[in-house]
CSV table of C-alpha atoms in Angstrom, one decimal:
chain,number,residue,atom,x,y,z
A,1,UNK,CA,-6.2,16.9,-15.9
A,2,UNK,CA,-3.2,18.7,-14.4
A,3,UNK,CA,-0.1,16.6,-14.1
A,4,UNK,CA,0.8,15.4,-10.6
A,5,UNK,CA,4.0,13.4,-11.4
A,6,UNK,CA,6.3,16.0,-9.8
A,7,UNK,CA,4.3,16.3,-6.6
A,8,UNK,CA,5.0,14.0,-3.7
A,9,UNK,CA,1.8,13.4,-1.8
A,10,UNK,CA,3.7,13.9,1.5
A,11,UNK,CA,4.8,17.4,0.4
A,12,UNK,CA,1.1,18.5,-0.1
A,13,UNK,CA,0.5,21.6,2.0
A,14,UNK,CA,-2.4,20.9,4.4
A,15,UNK,CA,-2.4,24.0,6.6
A,16,UNK,CA,-0.4,27.1,7.7
A,17,UNK,CA,0.1,28.9,11.0
A,18,UNK,CA,2.1,32.0,11.7
A,19,UNK,CA,3.9,32.0,8.3
A,20,UNK,CA,4.8,28.3,8.8
A,21,UNK,CA,3.4,25.8,6.3
A,22,UNK,CA,2.6,22.2,7.3
A,23,UNK,CA,2.5,19.3,4.9
A,24,UNK,CA,0.7,15.9,4.8
A,25,UNK,CA,3.9,14.4,6.3
A,26,UNK,CA,3.7,16.8,9.2
A,27,UNK,CA,0.1,15.8,9.9
A,28,UNK,CA,0.9,12.1,9.7
A,29,UNK,CA,4.1,12.3,11.8
A,30,UNK,CA,2.1,14.3,14.5
A,31,UNK,CA,-0.5,11.4,14.5
A,32,UNK,CA,2.4,8.9,14.9
A,33,UNK,CA,3.6,11.0,17.9
A,34,UNK,CA,0.1,10.8,19.4
A,35,UNK,CA,-0.1,7.1,18.8
A,36,UNK,CA,-3.0,7.4,16.4
A,37,UNK,CA,-1.7,5.9,13.2
A,38,UNK,CA,-1.1,2.2,14.0
A,39,UNK,CA,-4.7,1.0,13.7
A,40,UNK,CA,-5.2,2.6,10.3
A,41,UNK,CA,-1.8,1.3,9.1
A,42,UNK,CA,-2.8,-2.3,10.1
A,43,UNK,CA,-6.1,-1.9,8.3
A,44,UNK,CA,-4.3,-0.7,5.2
A,45,UNK,CA,-1.9,-3.6,5.2
A,46,UNK,CA,-4.8,-6.0,5.5
A,47,UNK,CA,-6.4,-4.4,2.5
A,48,UNK,CA,-3.1,-4.6,0.5
A,49,UNK,CA,-2.7,-8.2,1.3
A,50,UNK,CA,-6.4,-8.9,0.3
A,51,UNK,CA,-5.8,-7.3,-3.1
A,52,UNK,CA,-2.7,-9.5,-3.6
A,53,UNK,CA,-4.8,-12.5,-2.7
A,54,UNK,CA,-7.4,-11.5,-5.1
A,55,UNK,CA,-4.9,-11.2,-7.9
A,56,UNK,CA,-3.4,-14.6,-7.1
A,57,UNK,CA,-6.8,-16.2,-7.3
A,58,UNK,CA,-7.8,-14.2,-10.4
A,59,UNK,CA,-11.0,-13.2,-8.6
A,60,UNK,CA,-13.8,-11.7,-10.7
A,61,UNK,CA,-14.4,-8.3,-9.2
A,62,UNK,CA,-18.0,-7.1,-8.8
A,63,UNK,CA,-17.7,-4.0,-11.0
A,64,UNK,CA,-21.2,-2.9,-10.0
A,65,UNK,CA,-20.4,-2.9,-6.3
A,66,UNK,CA,-17.2,-1.0,-7.0
A,67,UNK,CA,-19.1,1.6,-9.1
A,68,UNK,CA,-21.7,2.0,-6.4
A,69,UNK,CA,-19.0,2.8,-3.9
A,70,UNK,CA,-17.5,5.3,-6.3
A,71,UNK,CA,-20.8,7.0,-6.8
A,72,UNK,CA,-21.5,7.2,-3.1
A,73,UNK,CA,-18.1,8.9,-2.6
A,74,UNK,CA,-18.8,11.4,-5.4
A,75,UNK,CA,-22.2,12.1,-3.9
A,76,UNK,CA,-20.7,12.7,-0.5
A,77,UNK,CA,-18.2,15.2,-1.8
A,78,UNK,CA,-20.6,16.8,-4.3
A,79,UNK,CA,-18.5,15.8,-7.3
A,80,UNK,CA,-21.2,15.8,-10.0
A,81,UNK,CA,-19.1,15.5,-13.2
A,82,UNK,CA,-16.0,13.6,-14.1
A,83,UNK,CA,-14.2,16.9,-14.6
A,84,UNK,CA,-15.0,17.9,-11.0
A,85,UNK,CA,-13.8,14.5,-9.7
A,86,UNK,CA,-10.5,14.9,-11.7
A,87,UNK,CA,-10.0,18.4,-10.3
A,88,UNK,CA,-10.7,17.3,-6.8
A,89,UNK,CA,-8.1,14.5,-7.1
A,90,UNK,CA,-5.5,16.7,-8.8
A,91,UNK,CA,-5.7,19.2,-5.9
A,92,UNK,CA,-4.7,16.4,-3.6
A,93,UNK,CA,-1.9,15.0,-5.9
A,94,UNK,CA,-4.0,12.0,-6.9
A,95,UNK,CA,-4.9,10.4,-10.3
A,96,UNK,CA,-7.9,8.5,-11.5
A,97,UNK,CA,-5.8,5.3,-11.2
A,98,UNK,CA,-5.3,6.1,-7.5
A,99,UNK,CA,-9.0,6.6,-7.1
A,100,UNK,CA,-9.9,3.3,-8.8
A,101,UNK,CA,-7.3,1.4,-7.0
A,102,UNK,CA,-8.6,2.6,-3.6
A,103,UNK,CA,-12.1,1.3,-4.2
A,104,UNK,CA,-10.8,-2.0,-5.7
A,105,UNK,CA,-8.6,-2.5,-2.7
A,106,UNK,CA,-11.5,-2.0,-0.3
A,107,UNK,CA,-13.7,-4.4,-2.3
A,108,UNK,CA,-11.0,-7.1,-2.0
A,109,UNK,CA,-10.6,-6.3,1.8
A,110,UNK,CA,-14.3,-7.0,2.3
A,111,UNK,CA,-14.2,-10.1,0.2
A,112,UNK,CA,-11.3,-11.6,2.2
A,113,UNK,CA,-11.6,-10.0,5.6
A,114,UNK,CA,-11.5,-13.3,7.5
A,115,UNK,CA,-8.7,-14.9,5.6
A,116,UNK,CA,-5.9,-12.3,5.5
A,117,UNK,CA,-2.7,-12.2,7.6
A,118,UNK,CA,-0.9,-9.1,6.5
A,119,UNK,CA,2.9,-8.7,6.3
A,120,UNK,CA,4.2,-7.4,9.7
A,121,UNK,CA,6.0,-4.2,8.8
A,122,UNK,CA,5.8,-0.9,10.7
A,123,UNK,CA,5.2,2.4,9.0
A,124,UNK,CA,8.7,3.8,9.5
A,125,UNK,CA,10.3,0.7,7.9
A,126,UNK,CA,7.9,0.4,5.0
A,127,UNK,CA,9.0,1.1,1.4
A,128,UNK,CA,8.4,4.6,-0.1
A,129,UNK,CA,5.9,3.1,-2.5
A,130,UNK,CA,3.8,1.5,0.2
A,131,UNK,CA,3.8,4.7,2.3
A,132,UNK,CA,2.7,6.7,-0.8
A,133,UNK,CA,-0.1,4.2,-1.3
A,134,UNK,CA,-1.1,4.6,2.4
A,135,UNK,CA,-1.3,8.3,2.0
A,136,UNK,CA,-3.7,7.9,-0.9
A,137,UNK,CA,-5.7,5.8,1.5
A,138,UNK,CA,-5.6,8.5,4.2
A,139,UNK,CA,-6.7,11.2,1.7
A,140,UNK,CA,-9.6,9.3,0.2
A,141,UNK,CA,-10.9,7.9,3.5
A,142,UNK,CA,-10.9,11.3,5.1
A,143,UNK,CA,-8.3,10.3,7.7
A,144,UNK,CA,-5.8,12.9,6.5
A,145,UNK,CA,-8.4,15.6,7.0
A,146,UNK,CA,-9.0,14.4,10.6
A,147,UNK,CA,-5.2,14.3,11.3
A,148,UNK,CA,-4.9,17.8,9.8
A,149,UNK,CA,-7.7,19.1,12.0
A,150,UNK,CA,-6.0,17.5,15.1
A,151,UNK,CA,-2.7,19.3,14.2
A,152,UNK,CA,-4.5,22.6,13.6
A,153,UNK,CA,-6.2,22.4,17.0
A,154,UNK,CA,-2.9,22.0,18.7
A,155,UNK,CA,-1.2,24.7,16.6
A,156,UNK,CA,-4.1,27.1,17.5
A,157,UNK,CA,-3.9,26.2,21.2
A,158,UNK,CA,-0.2,27.0,21.1
A,159,UNK,CA,-0.9,30.4,19.6
A,160,UNK,CA,-2.8,31.5,22.7
A,161,UNK,CA,-0.8,29.4,25.3
A,162,UNK,CA,2.7,30.4,24.4
A,163,UNK,CA,4.5,29.2,27.5
A,164,UNK,CA,2.8,26.1,29.0
A,165,UNK,CA,3.6,24.9,32.5
A,166,UNK,CA,6.8,22.9,32.4
A,167,UNK,CA,5.0,20.2,34.5
A,168,UNK,CA,2.4,19.9,31.7
A,169,UNK,CA,5.3,19.3,29.2
A,170,UNK,CA,6.9,16.7,31.5
A,171,UNK,CA,3.5,14.9,31.7
A,172,UNK,CA,3.2,14.9,27.9
A,173,UNK,CA,6.7,13.5,27.6
A,174,UNK,CA,6.1,10.7,30.0
A,175,UNK,CA,2.8,9.8,28.2
A,176,UNK,CA,4.8,9.6,25.0
A,177,UNK,CA,7.3,7.2,26.5
A,178,UNK,CA,4.6,5.1,28.1
A,179,UNK,CA,2.5,5.0,24.9
A,180,UNK,CA,5.5,3.9,22.7
A,181,UNK,CA,6.9,1.6,25.4
A,182,UNK,CA,10.4,3.0,25.1
A,183,UNK,CA,12.9,4.5,27.4
A,184,UNK,CA,14.4,8.1,27.1
A,185,UNK,CA,17.7,6.5,25.9
A,186,UNK,CA,15.8,5.0,22.9
A,187,UNK,CA,14.3,8.3,21.8
A,188,UNK,CA,17.1,9.2,19.4
A,189,UNK,CA,16.7,5.9,17.5
A,190,UNK,CA,12.9,6.4,17.4
A,191,UNK,CA,13.3,9.9,15.9
A,192,UNK,CA,15.9,8.7,13.4
A,193,UNK,CA,13.6,6.0,12.1
A,194,UNK,CA,10.9,8.6,11.6
A,195,UNK,CA,13.3,11.1,10.0
A,196,UNK,CA,12.8,13.7,12.7
A,197,UNK,CA,15.0,15.4,15.3
A,198,UNK,CA,14.9,16.5,18.9
A,199,UNK,CA,13.6,20.0,17.9
A,200,UNK,CA,10.6,18.5,16.3
A,201,UNK,CA,10.0,16.3,19.3
A,202,UNK,CA,10.1,19.2,21.7
A,203,UNK,CA,7.6,21.1,19.5
A,204,UNK,CA,5.2,18.1,19.5
A,205,UNK,CA,5.5,18.1,23.3
A,206,UNK,CA,4.7,21.8,23.6
A,207,UNK,CA,1.8,21.9,21.3
A,208,UNK,CA,0.4,18.7,22.8
A,209,UNK,CA,0.7,20.2,26.3
A,210,UNK,CA,-1.0,23.5,25.3
A,211,UNK,CA,-3.8,21.6,23.7
A,212,UNK,CA,-4.4,19.5,26.8
A,213,UNK,CA,-4.3,22.6,29.0
A,214,UNK,CA,-7.0,24.3,26.9
A,215,UNK,CA,-9.0,21.1,26.6
A,216,UNK,CA,-9.0,20.5,30.4
A,217,UNK,CA,-10.3,24.1,31.0
A,218,UNK,CA,-13.2,23.4,28.7
A,219,UNK,CA,-14.3,19.9,29.9
A,220,UNK,CA,-15.5,20.9,33.4
A,221,UNK,CA,-18.7,19.9,35.2
A,222,UNK,CA,-20.4,23.3,34.8
A,223,UNK,CA,-19.8,23.4,31.0
A,224,UNK,CA,-21.0,19.8,30.6
A,225,UNK,CA,-24.2,20.6,32.5
A,226,UNK,CA,-24.9,23.6,30.2
A,227,UNK,CA,-24.2,21.4,27.2
A,228,UNK,CA,-26.5,18.8,28.5
A,229,UNK,CA,-29.3,21.3,29.0
A,230,UNK,CA,-28.9,22.6,25.5
A,231,UNK,CA,-28.8,19.1,23.9
A,232,UNK,CA,-31.5,17.5,26.0
A,233,UNK,CA,-33.8,16.8,23.1
A,234,UNK,CA,-31.2,16.0,20.4
A,235,UNK,CA,-29.5,13.5,22.7
A,236,UNK,CA,-32.7,11.8,23.9
A,237,UNK,CA,-32.2,8.1,23.2
A,238,UNK,CA,-34.8,5.6,21.9
A,239,UNK,CA,-34.4,1.9,22.2
A,240,UNK,CA,-36.4,0.4,19.3
A,241,UNK,CA,-37.5,-2.7,17.5
A,242,UNK,CA,-37.6,-2.4,13.7
A,243,UNK,CA,-39.2,-4.6,11.1
A,244,UNK,CA,-38.7,-3.9,7.4
A,245,UNK,CA,-41.4,-4.4,4.7
A,246,UNK,CA,-41.4,-4.2,1.0
A,247,UNK,CA,-44.8,-2.4,0.8
A,248,UNK,CA,-47.0,-0.1,2.8
A,249,UNK,CA,-49.8,-2.6,2.8
A,250,UNK,CA,-47.6,-5.3,4.4
A,251,UNK,CA,-46.4,-2.8,7.0
A,252,UNK,CA,-50.0,-1.7,7.8
A,253,UNK,CA,-51.1,-5.3,8.2
A,254,UNK,CA,-48.2,-5.9,10.6
A,255,UNK,CA,-49.2,-2.8,12.6
A,256,UNK,CA,-52.7,-4.2,12.9
A,257,UNK,CA,-51.3,-7.5,14.1
A,258,UNK,CA,-49.2,-5.8,16.8
A,259,UNK,CA,-51.9,-3.3,18.0
A,260,UNK,CA,-55.0,-5.4,17.7
A,261,UNK,CA,-53.9,-9.0,18.0
A,262,UNK,CA,-51.1,-8.4,20.5
A,263,UNK,CA,-48.4,-10.1,18.5
A,264,UNK,CA,-44.8,-9.1,19.2
A,265,UNK,CA,-42.7,-7.4,16.5
A,266,UNK,CA,-40.3,-10.3,16.5
A,267,UNK,CA,-43.2,-12.8,15.9
A,268,UNK,CA,-44.6,-10.7,13.1
A,269,UNK,CA,-41.1,-10.6,11.5
A,270,UNK,CA,-40.6,-14.3,11.9
A,271,UNK,CA,-44.0,-15.2,10.5
A,272,UNK,CA,-43.6,-13.0,7.5
A,273,UNK,CA,-39.9,-13.6,7.1
A,274,UNK,CA,-39.2,-9.9,7.3
A,275,UNK,CA,-35.9,-8.4,8.5
A,276,UNK,CA,-36.0,-7.6,12.2
A,277,UNK,CA,-33.5,-5.8,14.5
A,278,UNK,CA,-33.1,-3.8,17.6
A,279,UNK,CA,-31.5,-0.4,17.3
A,280,UNK,CA,-30.6,2.5,19.7
A,281,UNK,CA,-31.3,5.9,18.1
A,282,UNK,CA,-30.6,9.4,19.2
A,283,UNK,CA,-33.3,11.9,18.2
A,284,UNK,CA,-30.7,13.8,16.2
A,285,UNK,CA,-30.0,10.7,14.2
A,286,UNK,CA,-33.7,10.5,13.1
A,287,UNK,CA,-34.8,12.4,10.0
A,288,UNK,CA,-36.2,15.7,10.9
A,289,UNK,CA,-39.6,15.0,9.3
A,290,UNK,CA,-40.0,12.0,11.6
A,291,UNK,CA,-38.6,13.2,14.9
A,292,UNK,CA,-41.9,14.6,16.2
A,293,UNK,CA,-43.5,11.2,15.8
A,294,UNK,CA,-40.9,9.6,18.0
A,295,UNK,CA,-41.4,12.3,20.6
A,296,UNK,CA,-45.1,11.9,20.7
A,297,UNK,CA,-45.3,8.2,21.4
A,298,UNK,CA,-45.1,6.4,24.8
A,299,UNK,CA,-43.0,3.5,25.7
A,300,UNK,CA,-44.4,0.3,24.2
A,301,UNK,CA,-46.2,2.0,21.3
A,302,UNK,CA,-45.7,1.4,17.6
A,303,UNK,CA,-45.4,4.1,15.1
A,304,UNK,CA,-47.3,4.2,11.8
A,305,UNK,CA,-45.2,2.8,8.9
A,306,UNK,CA,-42.3,5.1,7.8
A,307,UNK,CA,-41.2,5.1,4.3
A,308,UNK,CA,-37.5,4.2,3.8
A,309,UNK,CA,-36.0,4.0,0.3
A,310,UNK,CA,-37.9,1.3,-1.6
A,311,UNK,CA,-39.7,0.0,1.4
A,312,UNK,CA,-41.3,0.7,4.8
A,313,UNK,CA,-40.3,0.3,8.4
A,314,UNK,CA,-42.3,-0.3,11.5
A,315,UNK,CA,-40.9,1.0,14.8
A,316,UNK,CA,-41.8,0.0,18.3
A,317,UNK,CA,-40.4,2.2,21.1
A,318,UNK,CA,-39.0,0.0,23.9
A,319,UNK,CA,-37.6,2.8,26.0
A,320,UNK,CA,-37.3,6.6,25.8
A,321,UNK,CA,-34.2,7.7,27.8
A,322,UNK,CA,-33.4,11.3,28.8
A,323,UNK,CA,-29.8,12.1,28.3
A,324,UNK,CA,-27.5,11.9,31.3
A,325,UNK,CA,-23.8,12.6,31.9
A,326,UNK,CA,-23.7,9.2,33.4
A,327,UNK,CA,-24.1,7.8,29.9
A,328,UNK,CA,-20.6,7.6,28.3
A,329,UNK,CA,-22.0,8.2,24.9
A,330,UNK,CA,-23.8,11.4,26.0
A,331,UNK,CA,-20.8,12.7,27.8
A,332,UNK,CA,-18.5,12.0,24.9
A,333,UNK,CA,-20.9,13.8,22.5
A,334,UNK,CA,-21.2,16.8,24.7
A,335,UNK,CA,-17.4,16.9,25.2
A,336,UNK,CA,-16.8,16.7,21.5
A,337,UNK,CA,-19.2,19.6,20.8
A,338,UNK,CA,-17.6,21.7,23.4
A,339,UNK,CA,-14.2,21.1,21.8
A,340,UNK,CA,-15.5,21.6,18.3
A,341,UNK,CA,-17.0,25.0,19.1
A,342,UNK,CA,-13.9,26.2,21.0
A,343,UNK,CA,-11.2,25.0,18.7
A,344,UNK,CA,-13.0,25.9,15.5
A,345,UNK,CA,-13.1,29.5,16.8
A,346,UNK,CA,-9.4,29.4,17.7
A,347,UNK,CA,-8.5,27.9,14.3
A,348,UNK,CA,-10.4,30.6,12.4
A,349,UNK,CA,-8.2,33.2,14.1
A,350,UNK,CA,-4.8,31.5,13.9
A,351,UNK,CA,-4.6,28.7,11.4
A,352,UNK,CA,-5.5,28.3,7.7
A,353,UNK,CA,-6.6,25.0,6.2
A,354,UNK,CA,-5.1,24.7,2.7
A,355,UNK,CA,-7.2,21.7,1.3
A,356,UNK,CA,-10.0,19.5,2.5
A,357,UNK,CA,-13.0,20.3,4.6
A,358,UNK,CA,-13.2,20.7,8.4
A,359,UNK,CA,-14.0,17.6,10.3
A,360,UNK,CA,-14.1,16.6,13.9
A,361,UNK,CA,-10.8,15.9,15.7
A,362,UNK,CA,-9.9,14.5,19.1
């Protein structure tokens, strides 16, 4: 495995635009500027504190659970062999120890999630070691990819909107001060703590303003209506009741009880002590080979048993709801797709991603 000792994680090149390379630090600092890092930082501090608590109590770790999480990660990223995993990590300045520590920390966080009060330290004041560990967290969780995508979208927007309206920049500046609850006179101190200067701050304002200008030209009623028409079927929502069974025979017997005896799904589940829940599903979230079955049933009907993993599930359709822009979830989904399509095209022309795979930004 290639050595990564001389490589600082923060110096990793994540993208390039117009002969300018941008590092992991650039992506993180841009996220701080936008006010998007604090929640992730607090989650990380809680996980670190949970790991310390685990060490203090000499907690026996569930190695099987940790191994399952590792395998799920490798499957998600198509890392079939140990060599592929090591190469993937090395390309991001990480080691196998970083990899193992990440999953161990998350196991501890889940074990102590209700008992932990993390140390109150902000990112700018944290030790170098803690920030390096946090960057490992961002890389392995996919958050650095998302931050990089957000930066790339703004760089691409600036490539085509060279001179944004000064009023748009003024709005971006005021939003920054409001978001960080500071006055203009405190800006120099804020920048010093981050290790940045006024030139960087002005660049962040400009690329943020150009992004917002392009975004606002996209998210107009006409475009949303066209998006709604194109996504009518995928965004059809189903309110369902689900009961889980260990065998097909048990599921078929329950189906008979509901259809012929008039029992409710909840009564069937309670009587047989089967897991029961209510779930809202979009058609696009349903496996392709099952979607037609959902579309062909009426409200109140129960589908034939559907195989899921080692068992079977019985679905009853409570409501079938056509998508509407009045539904915040539908509107958000359409907006995100409009943005994805537009900025992916812009990025392909103006910005180069250096590592990681494209993901959705905001």
